[in-house]
Each structure stands twice: as structure tokens, then as C-alpha cells.
Coordinates of C-alpha atoms in Angstrom, one line a residue:
X1 CA 42.4 20.4 -79.7
X2 CA 41.5 18.5 -82.9
X3 CA 38.1 19.1 -84.3
X4 CA 35.8 16.1 -84.3
X5 CA 35.1 14.6 -87.8
X6 CA 31.6 14.8 -89.3
X7 CA 30.5 11.5 -90.9
X8 CA 27.8 10.8 -93.4
X9 CA 25.8 7.7 -92.2
X10 CA 23.6 5.3 -94.1
X11 CA 20.3 5.0 -92.1
X12 CA 19.5 1.7 -93.8
X13 CA 22.5 0.0 -92.2
X14 CA 23.7 2.4 -89.5
X15 CA 27.2 2.4 -91.0
X16 CA 29.3 5.4 -91.8
X17 CA 29.6 6.2 -95.5
X18 CA 32.3 8.9 -95.6
X19 CA 33.8 11.7 -93.6
X20 CA 32.3 14.9 -94.9
X21 CA 33.8 17.7 -92.8
X22 CA 35.0 18.6 -89.3
X23 CA 33.0 20.2 -86.6
X24 CA 33.5 24.0 -86.4
X25 CA 35.4 25.4 -83.5
X26 CA 34.5 28.6 -81.6
X27 CA 37.2 30.4 -83.6
X28 CA 35.8 29.2 -86.9
X29 CA 32.3 30.3 -85.9
X30 CA 33.6 33.7 -85.1
X31 CA 35.3 33.9 -88.5
X32 CA 32.3 32.7 -90.4
X33 CA 29.9 35.0 -88.7
X34 CA 32.1 38.0 -89.2
X35 CA 32.4 37.1 -92.9
X36 CA 28.6 36.9 -93.2
X37 CA 28.3 40.2 -91.4
X38 CA 30.6 41.8 -93.9
X39 CA 28.5 40.4 -96.8
X40 CA 25.4 42.4 -95.7
X41 CA 26.3 45.2 -98.0
X42 CA 26.3 42.8 -101.0
X43 CA 22.6 42.0 -100.4
X44 CA 21.4 45.6 -100.2
X45 CA 20.6 45.5 -103.9
X46 CA 17.1 43.9 -104.3
X47 CA 17.8 43.0 -108.0
X48 CA 20.9 41.1 -107.0
X49 CA 18.9 39.3 -104.3
X50 CA 16.3 38.2 -106.7
X51 CA 18.9 37.0 -109.2
X52 CA 20.6 35.0 -106.4
X53 CA 17.5 33.2 -105.5
X54 CA 16.6 32.3 -109.1
X55 CA 20.1 31.3 -109.9
X56 CA 20.3 29.1 -106.8
X57 CA 17.0 27.4 -107.9
X58 CA 18.4 26.9 -111.4
X59 CA 21.6 25.3 -110.1
X60 CA 19.8 23.0 -107.7
X61 CA 17.5 21.8 -110.6
X62 CA 20.5 21.3 -112.8
X63 CA 22.2 19.2 -110.2
X64 CA 18.9 17.5 -109.2
X65 CA 20.0 13.9 -109.8
X66 CA 23.1 14.3 -107.7
X67 CA 21.3 16.1 -105.0
X68 CA 18.5 13.5 -104.7
X69 CA 21.1 10.7 -104.7
X70 CA 23.0 12.3 -101.9
X71 CA 19.9 13.0 -99.9
X72 CA 18.5 9.5 -100.3
X73 CA 21.8 7.9 -99.2
X74 CA 21.7 9.9 -96.0
X75 CA 17.9 9.9 -95.2
X76 CA 16.4 6.8 -96.9
X77 CA 13.4 9.0 -97.8
X78 CA 13.5 7.7 -101.4
X79 CA 13.9 9.3 -104.8
X80 CA 10.1 9.9 -105.3
X81 CA 9.7 11.8 -102.1
X82 CA 13.0 13.7 -102.6
X83 CA 12.2 14.6 -106.2
X84 CA 9.0 16.3 -104.9
X85 CA 10.9 18.0 -102.1
X86 CA 13.5 19.4 -104.5
X87 CA 10.8 20.8 -106.7
X88 CA 9.2 22.4 -103.7
X89 CA 12.5 23.8 -102.6
X90 CA 13.4 25.4 -106.0
X91 CA 9.8 26.7 -106.4
X92 CA 10.1 28.3 -102.9
X93 CA 13.4 30.1 -103.9
X94 CA 11.7 31.4 -107.1
X95 CA 8.6 32.5 -105.1
X96 CA 10.8 34.6 -102.8
X97 CA 12.5 36.1 -105.8
X98 CA 9.0 37.3 -106.9
X99 CA 8.4 38.7 -103.4
X100 CA 11.7 40.6 -103.7
X101 CA 10.8 42.0 -107.1
X102 CA 7.3 43.1 -106.0
X103 CA 8.7 45.0 -103.0
X104 CA 5.4 45.0 -101.0
X105 CA 7.3 43.2 -98.1
X106 CA 9.1 46.5 -97.4
X107 CA 5.7 47.8 -96.2
X108 CA 6.5 51.4 -97.2
X109 CA 4.2 54.0 -95.5
X110 CA 4.5 57.7 -95.9
X111 CA 2.5 60.2 -93.9
X112 CA 3.1 63.8 -94.9
X113 CA 3.3 66.5 -92.3
X114 CA -0.2 67.8 -91.2
X115 CA -0.4 70.7 -88.9
X116 CA -4.2 70.6 -88.8
X117 CA -4.2 67.3 -86.7
X118 CA -4.3 67.3 -83.0
X119 CA -1.5 66.8 -82.1
X120 CA 0.1 67.9 -85.3
X121 CA 1.7 65.2 -87.5
X122 CA 5.4 65.5 -88.5
X123 CA 6.5 64.0 -91.8
X124 CA 7.0 60.3 -91.2
X125 CA 8.3 57.6 -93.6
X126 CA 8.4 54.0 -92.5
X127 CA 9.7 50.9 -94.1
X128 CA 11.3 47.6 -93.1
X129 CA 15.1 46.8 -93.1
X130 CA 17.0 43.5 -92.7
X131 CA 18.0 42.4 -89.2
X132 CA 21.5 41.2 -90.1
X133 CA 23.1 37.8 -90.0
X134 CA 20.6 34.9 -89.6
X135 CA 21.5 31.5 -88.1
X136 CA 19.5 28.7 -89.6
X137 CA 19.3 25.3 -87.9
X138 CA 18.5 22.6 -90.5
X139 CA 15.7 20.0 -90.0
X140 CA 16.3 16.3 -90.0
X141 CA 13.1 15.3 -91.9
X142 CA 13.4 17.7 -94.8
X143 CA 17.0 17.6 -96.0
X144 CA 16.2 20.2 -98.7
X145 CA 13.0 22.2 -98.1
X146 CA 13.7 22.9 -94.4
X147 CA 17.5 22.7 -94.5
X148 CA 20.4 24.5 -96.3
X149 CA 18.4 25.7 -99.4
X150 CA 15.0 25.7 -97.6
X151 CA 12.5 28.2 -96.5
X152 CA 14.4 29.8 -93.7
X153 CA 17.4 30.4 -95.9
X154 CA 15.4 31.6 -98.9
X155 CA 13.3 34.0 -96.8
X156 CA 16.3 35.4 -95.0
X157 CA 18.3 36.0 -98.2
X158 CA 15.1 37.6 -99.7
X159 CA 15.0 40.0 -96.7
X160 CA 18.7 40.9 -97.3
X161 CA 20.1 38.9 -94.5
X162 CA 23.3 36.8 -94.9
X163 CA 22.8 33.2 -93.6
X164 CA 25.0 30.8 -91.6
X165 CA 23.5 27.4 -91.7
X166 CA 24.1 24.8 -89.0
X167 CA 23.9 21.5 -90.8
X168 CA 21.8 18.6 -89.4
X169 CA 24.0 15.7 -88.6
X170 CA 21.7 13.3 -90.4
X171 CA 22.6 14.7 -93.9
X172 CA 25.9 16.5 -93.8
X173 CA 27.0 15.5 -97.3
X174 CA 23.7 16.7 -98.8
X175 CA 24.2 20.0 -96.8
X176 CA 27.7 20.5 -98.2
X177 CA 26.5 19.9 -101.7
X178 CA 23.6 22.3 -101.4
X179 CA 25.7 25.0 -99.7
X180 CA 28.3 24.8 -102.5
X181 CA 25.5 25.3 -105.1
X182 CA 24.1 28.4 -103.2
X183 CA 27.6 29.8 -102.9
X184 CA 28.2 29.2 -106.6
X185 CA 24.9 31.0 -107.3
X186 CA 26.1 34.0 -105.3
X187 CA 29.4 34.2 -107.2
X188 CA 27.6 33.8 -110.5
X189 CA 25.5 36.9 -109.9
X190 CA 28.4 38.9 -108.5
X191 CA 27.7 38.6 -104.8
X192 CA 30.1 37.7 -101.9
X193 CA 29.9 34.0 -101.4
X194 CA 29.7 34.6 -97.6
X195 CA 26.1 35.5 -98.0
X196 CA 25.7 31.7 -97.3
X197 CA 28.0 29.7 -95.1
X198 CA 27.7 26.2 -93.7
X199 CA 29.0 24.9 -90.3
X200 CA 28.8 21.5 -88.6
X201 CA 28.6 20.4 -84.9
X202 CA 26.5 20.6 -81.8
X203 CA 28.8 23.0 -80.0
X204 CA 29.0 25.1 -83.2
X205 CA 25.2 25.5 -83.1
X206 CA 25.4 26.7 -79.5
X207 CA 28.2 29.2 -80.3
X208 CA 26.3 30.4 -83.3
X209 CA 23.2 31.5 -81.4
X210 CA 25.4 33.3 -78.8
X211 CA 27.5 35.2 -81.3
X212 CA 27.0 39.0 -80.9
X213 CA 26.8 39.6 -84.6
X214 CA 24.0 37.0 -85.2
X215 CA 20.8 39.0 -85.3
X216 CA 18.1 36.3 -85.5
X217 CA 17.7 32.5 -85.7
X218 CA 15.4 30.0 -87.4
X219 CA 15.1 26.4 -86.1
X220 CA 13.2 23.3 -87.0
X221 CA 13.6 20.3 -84.7
X222 CA 12.9 18.9 -81.3
X223 CA 11.3 20.6 -78.3
X224 CA 14.3 19.9 -76.1
X225 CA 16.9 21.2 -78.6
X226 CA 14.8 24.1 -79.8
X227 CA 14.0 25.2 -76.3
X228 CA 17.7 25.1 -75.2
X229 CA 18.6 27.4 -78.2
X230 CA 15.6 29.6 -77.6
X231 CA 16.7 30.1 -74.0
X232 CA 20.2 30.8 -75.1
X233 CA 19.0 33.4 -77.6
X234 CA 16.9 35.1 -74.8
X235 CA 19.8 35.0 -72.3
X236 CA 22.2 36.9 -74.5
X237 CA 23.2 40.4 -73.4
X238 CA 21.3 41.6 -76.4
X239 CA 18.5 39.0 -76.9
X240 CA 17.5 38.1 -80.5
X241 CA 14.4 36.8 -82.2
X242 CA 14.3 33.0 -82.3
X243 CA 11.8 31.5 -84.6
X244 CA 11.7 27.8 -83.7
X245 CA 9.4 25.0 -84.8
X246 CA 9.6 22.5 -82.0
X247 CA 6.9 19.9 -81.9
X248 CA 3.3 19.2 -82.8
X249 CA 0.6 16.6 -82.1
X250 CA -1.7 17.9 -84.9
X251 CA -5.1 16.8 -83.4
X252 CA -8.0 15.5 -85.5
X253 CA -11.6 15.6 -84.5
X254 CA -14.0 13.2 -86.3
X255 CA -17.7 14.0 -85.7
X256 CA -20.2 11.3 -85.1
X257 CA -22.0 12.2 -88.3
X258 CA -18.7 12.2 -90.3
X259 CA -17.9 8.7 -89.1
X260 CA -21.4 7.5 -89.9
X261 CA -21.2 9.0 -93.4
X262 CA -17.7 7.9 -94.5
X263 CA -15.8 5.9 -91.8
X264 CA -13.9 3.9 -94.3
X265 CA -12.6 6.9 -96.2
X266 CA -11.6 8.7 -93.0
X267 CA -9.8 5.6 -91.7
X268 CA -7.9 5.1 -95.0
X269 CA -7.0 8.8 -95.2
X270 CA -5.8 8.9 -91.6
X271 CA -3.5 5.8 -92.3
X272 CA -2.0 7.5 -95.4
X273 CA -1.3 10.7 -93.6
X274 CA 0.1 9.3 -90.3
X275 CA 2.4 6.8 -92.1
X276 CA 3.6 9.3 -94.8
X277 CA 7.4 9.5 -94.7
X278 CA 7.5 6.9 -91.9
X279 CA 5.4 9.3 -89.8
X280 CA 8.3 11.8 -89.8
X281 CA 6.3 14.8 -91.0
X282 CA 6.0 17.7 -88.6
X283 CA 2.3 17.8 -89.5
X284 CA 1.6 14.1 -88.9
X285 CA -1.8 13.6 -87.3
X286 CA -0.7 12.2 -84.0
X287 CA -3.9 12.3 -82.0
X288 CA -7.5 11.6 -83.1
X289 CA -10.8 12.1 -81.3
X290 CA -13.2 9.6 -82.8
X291 CA -16.6 8.5 -81.6
X292 CA -17.2 5.4 -79.6
X293 CA -19.9 3.0 -81.0
X294 CA -20.5 1.4 -84.4
X295 CA -19.4 4.2 -86.6
X296 CA -16.1 4.6 -84.8
X297 CA -15.6 0.9 -84.9
X298 CA -15.9 1.0 -88.7
X299 CA -13.3 3.8 -88.8
X300 CA -10.9 1.7 -86.7
X301 CA -11.4 -1.3 -88.9
X302 CA -10.6 0.7 -92.0
X303 CA -7.6 2.2 -90.2
X304 CA -6.4 -1.3 -89.2
X305 CA -6.7 -2.6 -92.8
X306 CA -4.8 0.3 -94.3
X307 CA -2.0 0.4 -91.7
X308 CA -1.6 -3.4 -92.0
X309 CA -0.7 -2.9 -95.6
X310 CA 2.1 -0.5 -94.8
X311 CA 5.5 -2.1 -95.1
X312 CA 8.2 -1.5 -92.4
X313 CA 10.4 1.4 -93.2
X314 CA 13.7 3.1 -92.3
X315 CA 13.7 6.2 -90.1
X316 CA 16.1 9.1 -90.5
X317 CA 18.6 7.6 -88.1
X318 CA 18.9 4.8 -85.5
X319 CA 18.7 7.2 -82.6
X320 CA 15.2 8.3 -83.8
X321 CA 14.3 4.7 -84.4
X322 CA 15.3 3.7 -80.9
X323 CA 13.4 6.7 -79.5
X324 CA 10.3 5.7 -81.4
X325 CA 10.4 2.1 -80.3
X326 CA 10.8 3.1 -76.7
X327 CA 8.2 5.8 -76.9
X328 CA 5.4 3.5 -78.3
X329 CA 6.3 0.8 -75.8
X330 CA 5.9 3.2 -72.9
X331 CA 2.6 4.5 -74.3
X332 CA 1.2 1.1 -75.1
X333 CA 1.9 0.0 -71.5
X334 CA -0.4 2.6 -69.9
X335 CA -3.6 1.2 -68.4
X336 CA -6.6 1.2 -70.6
X337 CA -4.5 1.6 -73.8
X338 CA -4.9 -1.0 -76.6
X339 CA -2.9 -1.5 -79.7
X340 CA -5.0 -3.0 -82.6
X341 CA -1.8 -2.9 -84.6
X342 CA 1.3 -2.6 -82.4
X343 CA 3.8 -0.1 -83.7
X344 CA 7.5 -0.6 -83.0
X345 CA 10.6 -2.3 -84.4
X346 CA 10.0 -3.8 -87.8
X347 CA 13.5 -5.2 -88.0
X348 CA 17.1 -4.4 -87.0
X349 CA 17.0 -1.1 -89.0
X350 CA 13.3 -0.6 -89.6
X351 CA 10.1 0.3 -87.8
X352 CA 6.5 -0.8 -88.3
X353 CA 3.5 1.5 -88.2
X354 CA 0.6 1.1 -85.8
X355 CA -1.8 2.9 -83.6
X356 CA -3.1 3.0 -80.0
X357 CA -6.6 3.5 -78.7
X358 CA -8.1 4.4 -75.4
X359 CA -11.3 5.9 -73.9
X360 CA -11.2 9.7 -74.2
X361 CA -12.3 10.0 -70.6
X362 CA -8.8 8.9 -69.5
X363 CA -7.5 12.1 -70.9
X364 CA -10.0 14.6 -69.4
X365 CA -7.9 15.1 -66.3
X366 CA -4.2 15.2 -65.4
X367 CA -2.6 11.8 -65.0
X368 CA -0.1 9.2 -66.5
X369 CA -2.0 9.2 -69.8
X370 CA -0.8 12.8 -70.5
X371 CA 2.1 11.1 -72.2
X372 CA -0.3 10.4 -75.1
X373 CA -0.7 14.2 -75.5
X374 CA 2.9 14.5 -76.4
X375 CA 4.3 14.0 -79.9
X376 CA 5.8 10.6 -80.7
X377 CA 8.0 11.0 -83.8
X378 CA 7.3 8.2 -86.2
X379 CA 4.5 6.1 -87.7
X380 CA 2.0 6.0 -84.9
X381 CA -1.1 7.9 -83.9
X382 CA -3.4 7.8 -80.8
X383 CA -7.2 7.4 -81.2
X384 CA -9.2 8.5 -78.2
X385 CA -12.8 7.3 -78.3
X386 CA -15.3 9.9 -77.0
X387 CA -18.9 9.4 -75.9
X388 CA -20.1 12.9 -75.8
X389 CA -19.4 16.5 -77.1
X390 CA -18.4 17.4 -73.6
X391 CA -15.6 14.8 -73.7
X392 CA -14.3 16.4 -76.9
X393 CA -14.3 19.8 -75.3
X394 CA -12.6 18.5 -72.2
X395 CA -9.8 16.8 -74.0
X396 CA -9.2 19.7 -76.5
X397 CA -8.9 22.1 -73.5
X398 CA -5.8 20.1 -72.4
X399 CA -3.9 20.0 -75.6
X400 CA -0.7 22.0 -76.2
X401 CA -0.2 24.3 -79.2
X402 CA 0.0 22.7 -82.6
X403 CA 0.9 23.5 -86.2
X404 CA -2.4 22.1 -87.4
X405 CA -5.8 21.0 -86.2
X406 CA -8.3 19.0 -88.4
X407 CA -12.0 18.7 -88.3
X408 CA -13.7 15.8 -90.2
X409 CA -17.4 16.7 -90.9
X410 CA -20.3 15.2 -92.6
X411 CA -21.8 16.9 -95.6
X412 CA -24.9 17.9 -93.6
X413 CA -22.6 19.6 -91.0
X414 CA -20.6 21.5 -93.5
X415 CA -23.4 23.6 -94.9
X416 CA -23.4 25.9 -91.8
X417 CA -26.9 25.1 -90.6
X418 CA -25.7 22.9 -87.7
X419 CA -24.2 24.9 -84.8
X420 CA -22.0 22.1 -83.6
X421 CA -19.6 22.3 -86.5
X422 CA -19.0 26.0 -86.0
X423 CA -18.5 25.5 -82.3
X424 CA -15.9 22.7 -82.9
X425 CA -14.1 24.9 -85.4
X426 CA -14.0 27.7 -82.8
X427 CA -12.6 25.2 -80.2
X428 CA -9.8 24.1 -82.6
X429 CA -8.8 27.6 -83.7
X430 CA -6.9 28.6 -80.5
X431 CA -4.9 25.3 -80.8
X432 CA -3.2 25.7 -84.1
X433 CA -1.9 27.9 -86.9
X434 CA -3.7 26.1 -89.7
X435 CA -7.1 24.6 -89.3
X436 CA -8.3 22.1 -91.9
X437 CA -11.8 20.8 -92.7
X438 CA -12.2 17.4 -94.4
X439 CA -8.5 17.1 -95.3
X440 CA -5.3 15.9 -93.9
X441 CA -2.5 18.1 -92.6
X442 CA 0.5 16.4 -94.2
X443 CA 1.6 18.6 -97.1
X444 CA 2.1 22.4 -96.7
X445 CA 1.5 24.4 -99.8
X446 CA 4.0 27.2 -100.4
X447 CA 1.3 29.8 -101.0
X448 CA 0.9 33.5 -100.0
X449 CA -1.9 32.7 -97.5
X450 CA -0.1 29.8 -95.9
X451 CA 0.6 29.8 -92.2
X452 CA 3.0 27.2 -90.9
X453 CA 3.3 27.9 -87.2
X454 CA 1.2 27.8 -84.1
X455 CA 1.1 28.3 -80.3
X456 CA 3.9 27.0 -78.2
X457 CA 5.4 24.4 -78.3
X458 CA 4.6 24.2 -82.0
X459 CA 6.6 27.3 -82.5
X460 CA 8.3 30.0 -80.4
X461 CA 6.8 32.9 -82.3
X462 CA 3.6 33.9 -84.1
X463 CA 5.3 33.9 -87.5
X464 CA 5.1 31.4 -90.3
X465 CA 8.1 29.5 -91.8
X466 CA 6.3 28.8 -95.1
X467 CA 4.8 31.2 -97.6
X468 CA 5.5 34.8 -98.6
X469 CA 5.1 36.3 -95.2
X470 CA 7.9 34.2 -93.8
X471 CA 10.2 37.0 -94.9
X472 CA 8.8 39.2 -92.1
X473 CA 10.7 37.3 -89.5
X474 CA 14.0 38.8 -90.7
X475 CA 12.9 42.4 -90.9
X476 CA 12.4 45.3 -88.5
X477 CA 10.5 48.6 -89.1
X478 CA 12.2 52.0 -89.1
X479 CA 10.6 55.4 -89.4
X480 CA 12.3 58.5 -90.6
X481 CA 10.9 61.8 -89.2
X482 CA 11.3 65.2 -90.8
X483 CA 14.2 63.9 -92.9
X484 CA 15.4 66.0 -95.9
X485 CA 14.5 64.2 -99.1
X486 CA 18.1 63.9 -100.4
X487 CA 18.9 61.9 -97.3
X488 CA 16.1 59.5 -97.6
X489 CA 16.4 56.0 -99.1
X490 CA 15.0 55.9 -102.6
X491 CA 12.1 53.7 -101.4
X492 CA 10.8 56.5 -99.2
X493 CA 11.1 59.5 -101.6
X494 CA 7.9 61.2 -102.9
X495 CA 8.7 60.5 -106.5
X496 CA 8.8 56.7 -105.9
X497 CA 11.7 56.1 -108.3
X498 CA 11.6 52.3 -107.7
X499 CA 7.9 52.1 -108.4
X500 CA 7.1 50.3 -105.2
X501 CA 3.7 49.5 -103.8
X502 CA 3.2 52.0 -100.9
X503 CA 0.7 53.6 -98.6
X504 CA 0.7 57.4 -98.7
X505 CA -1.3 59.4 -96.2
X506 CA -3.2 56.3 -95.2
X507 CA -4.1 55.1 -98.7
X508 CA -2.6 52.8 -101.3
X509 CA -0.6 54.9 -103.7
X510 CA -1.3 52.9 -106.8

């Protein structure tokens, strides 16, 4: 059977640009995964891993104009946005190189034998080791930062895990280009190029998560697709960790006092955040609880003005465009829902931004309006007007898990003297992995304290996919008990020949 061709498509016209590759067959997936499995030994050297990550960043920067041109042709995200994304991607690679150099991620803990304890302690030495081959499923909306050279790949390589990437069909040419640069980086530092391999095709993605030598998977995409792969990972004879980012509403609560204090600024800020990148950010604020009454009216007026000034734009592909148009039409048709600015088709290939409003009381109990509590991918948000704190609590109690939750407070509420602000923050905390105050959730800093994850369906695990601790997803702890020193890994020997940060007998060694 002939493998299906993989085409690069121009989202601005919907027309094919060029054939990039062929979809991988089951036999090819087996060959690729076995090659990656063999490359594990090449990544055992931490110095080589750090060099790989830095060299990959350097090569991506050097080819930046070509990479940005290819990504823009396939995603219509624009050179400005993609320039920033490339900078974030290479910074992320270099940041993980620093993590590897530091070695704290190994979490080395040594407890010497102690016969005086009850029961006695044997000699125990614990650290973390790489899981093995990691399957990475690229995101549509970030062709660089959450795709072939993105955070899942960078963190997995940093952990010592070879990676097989399943390219997203929206940017196959960009994926091929980035994969070639990463493989070139591997060869340049003396590593097996199979530490990073790229495959294409829907069935290839299914075969990949089922392969017995794949030890873990990272996914960024839809709830439907992610859940299918998550279930497949769990149904294997030997289930594997599946770290999926699936979908998020990213609720915002605007207090009465905040709206009274700065309604115009909040409305303008909301408009900028919800329309950024044509509303295709995973952290787009898709649901807002705003007060009824004059202050809330001012906020909506500001939001209307700002959204009205937003030009129609191109989404990542026509399938997403059609889903957005159909989704907002269904939501706008619900009883009690109004559309001050109707979102939908802006033209044959574009969409126009807008927002929907309704009384919050319509969302306090199960019913047809529950559709508004589901993510709609694209430039739209839902503003629910509440009349009391009890309505806020009632609606929040019905929300699914999210990547982010945002609280807009007045200055008088932020000083900690008003109990209501602390209570709202406590109500938002169970809903999300990142809780913001007086900010907007679009934009995820690649920082050590960052957490990009959240309760299901935002993600399928408690881990983060952004920041230094993302490396933990691809590691597992192992303890050695009463093991002769010559047999121990250097990282676990008493003399600490690699000068690693460690805990010895319950205390930091250095």
C-alpha cells in the first residue's frame, strides 16, 4: 500500500504549497522507534546533552529567517509573532542546557546506614534516571515553541530521553526544517542523529503511542485527540505516562470594585488578550465573570470598542476556521445570549473577533448553556454578568479544570484588608495551575517557578510543560540499597566526583 503524501498548505488561501513527505507506515514507526531506543546510550553523557541543546539553539538562530518564513507560510501567524516565538524556543533550549549542567534535576539523595534508628536504616542512594524514548505530539498553534524544537523535546532531551516527534499536519515543512537542524546539532556534537526523529500522519501517531519501546508521551492539542491518545497509552499491556495539554477556558473574575475603578482598562486588556494570535493561544481568556450594572456596562463598552478595531484574521487552517464559525453560531443561538459584536466568518478565508454575553444565573445549574463553559478555539470570549458574590461562587463551582484563572481586583482589595479578595483567590486556586491577579494569561514565561498545566481537561497530569521542572516528566526515581561503592554511578558515590548538588543524611551537602 502506498503511503499517503503529506502536503504543506497555505492557510491564507487553503491551497496546497508543496508535498513535504509521506505519512509513516507501521513498519517505519517500528524502525524509527528502535533507532531512537538504540540512541539512548548516546545521551547518557550530561555534557553532550547540554552541548546538543546549545548547538540546536545556535543552529535555529542562524537559520532564523528561513525558519520564520517557512512557519509563516504554513500558519499565517506573521513574522513578528514568529520572531518572538523563535527567540522563546532557543532560550528554552539554552535554559534546559543550564538545568543539565546544574544537575539538581537528578535529585540525588544519600542516606548512610544507621543502626541506631528503629527500624535500622540500610545504606540508600536515590537519584532519577531517564524513562526512555519519548513520543512528542506537536501543537498546531505554536509551530516552534510547542512543536519539533519546543519544550517537550527540549526537556526530554535534557532528561536523556531520545525523542520521536509526530509533526502537526498544519506545519509539516517547518517541522522538517527544524528536525533537520536538531539532527545536524546532534551530529555536530558527536551524538547519534536518532536522538531526534520526525514522523508524519494520523495513524503514525496512533502507532507511536502503542509501540512497546516508547516510554512516555507529551501532547498539546484538542480534548478529543488528546483523550484518545491518553486512553491508548493507558490501555497498553505496559501503560506509560501521557502528559497531555488538552483544552482550557481560562476564566477571569472581575470584581465590582475593579470594574468601578478601571473598567476601560480591563475591557481593553481583555480584548487584547482574547484576540491575540486570532484567539488561538491555549491561555486565551475564554470566559469572564463581570458585574451587572453601570460598571460592568462600562467594561463592555470598552471591550466593544477595542474588539471593533480588530481586523479579520486567518486561523491556522480552514478546518479550525469552520469549527470556530459553527461553534460561535451555536453558542450565539442559545436563549438569553447576546452578541454585542458577533464573532464568525470575516471572509472566505478569515474570521472576525467578537464576544457573547448572558446573565450568569443561566450558568448556575446544568442546562443547554453549559456549552458556554467549553473552550471555543478562536477570537471569542463569553462574558457572564453576575449580580451577587453567590452567583460567582455558583458558576465557578461548575467550571472544568484550566491552565489559568485570573482575578481582576481594585487597589483597595489588593492590600489584603478585604476578605473577599482572598476568598475569591481561594475559589480560583482549585481550578487552574496558574492563578493571576491584575494581569492577562496570554504569555507564559519560561521561568523556573512557572507552571503550565492544570486539572483535567487542561492537562492529564499534574506536571508542567513549561519551565525547568518540565524535565521531571521524563524521569523516574531509583534507589540503590547496600550497594558497593565501585558499582555505584559516579553521581551517588560519597566523594561526589561530579560536584553535584545533593542531600546527604537529610541535609544539603553544599
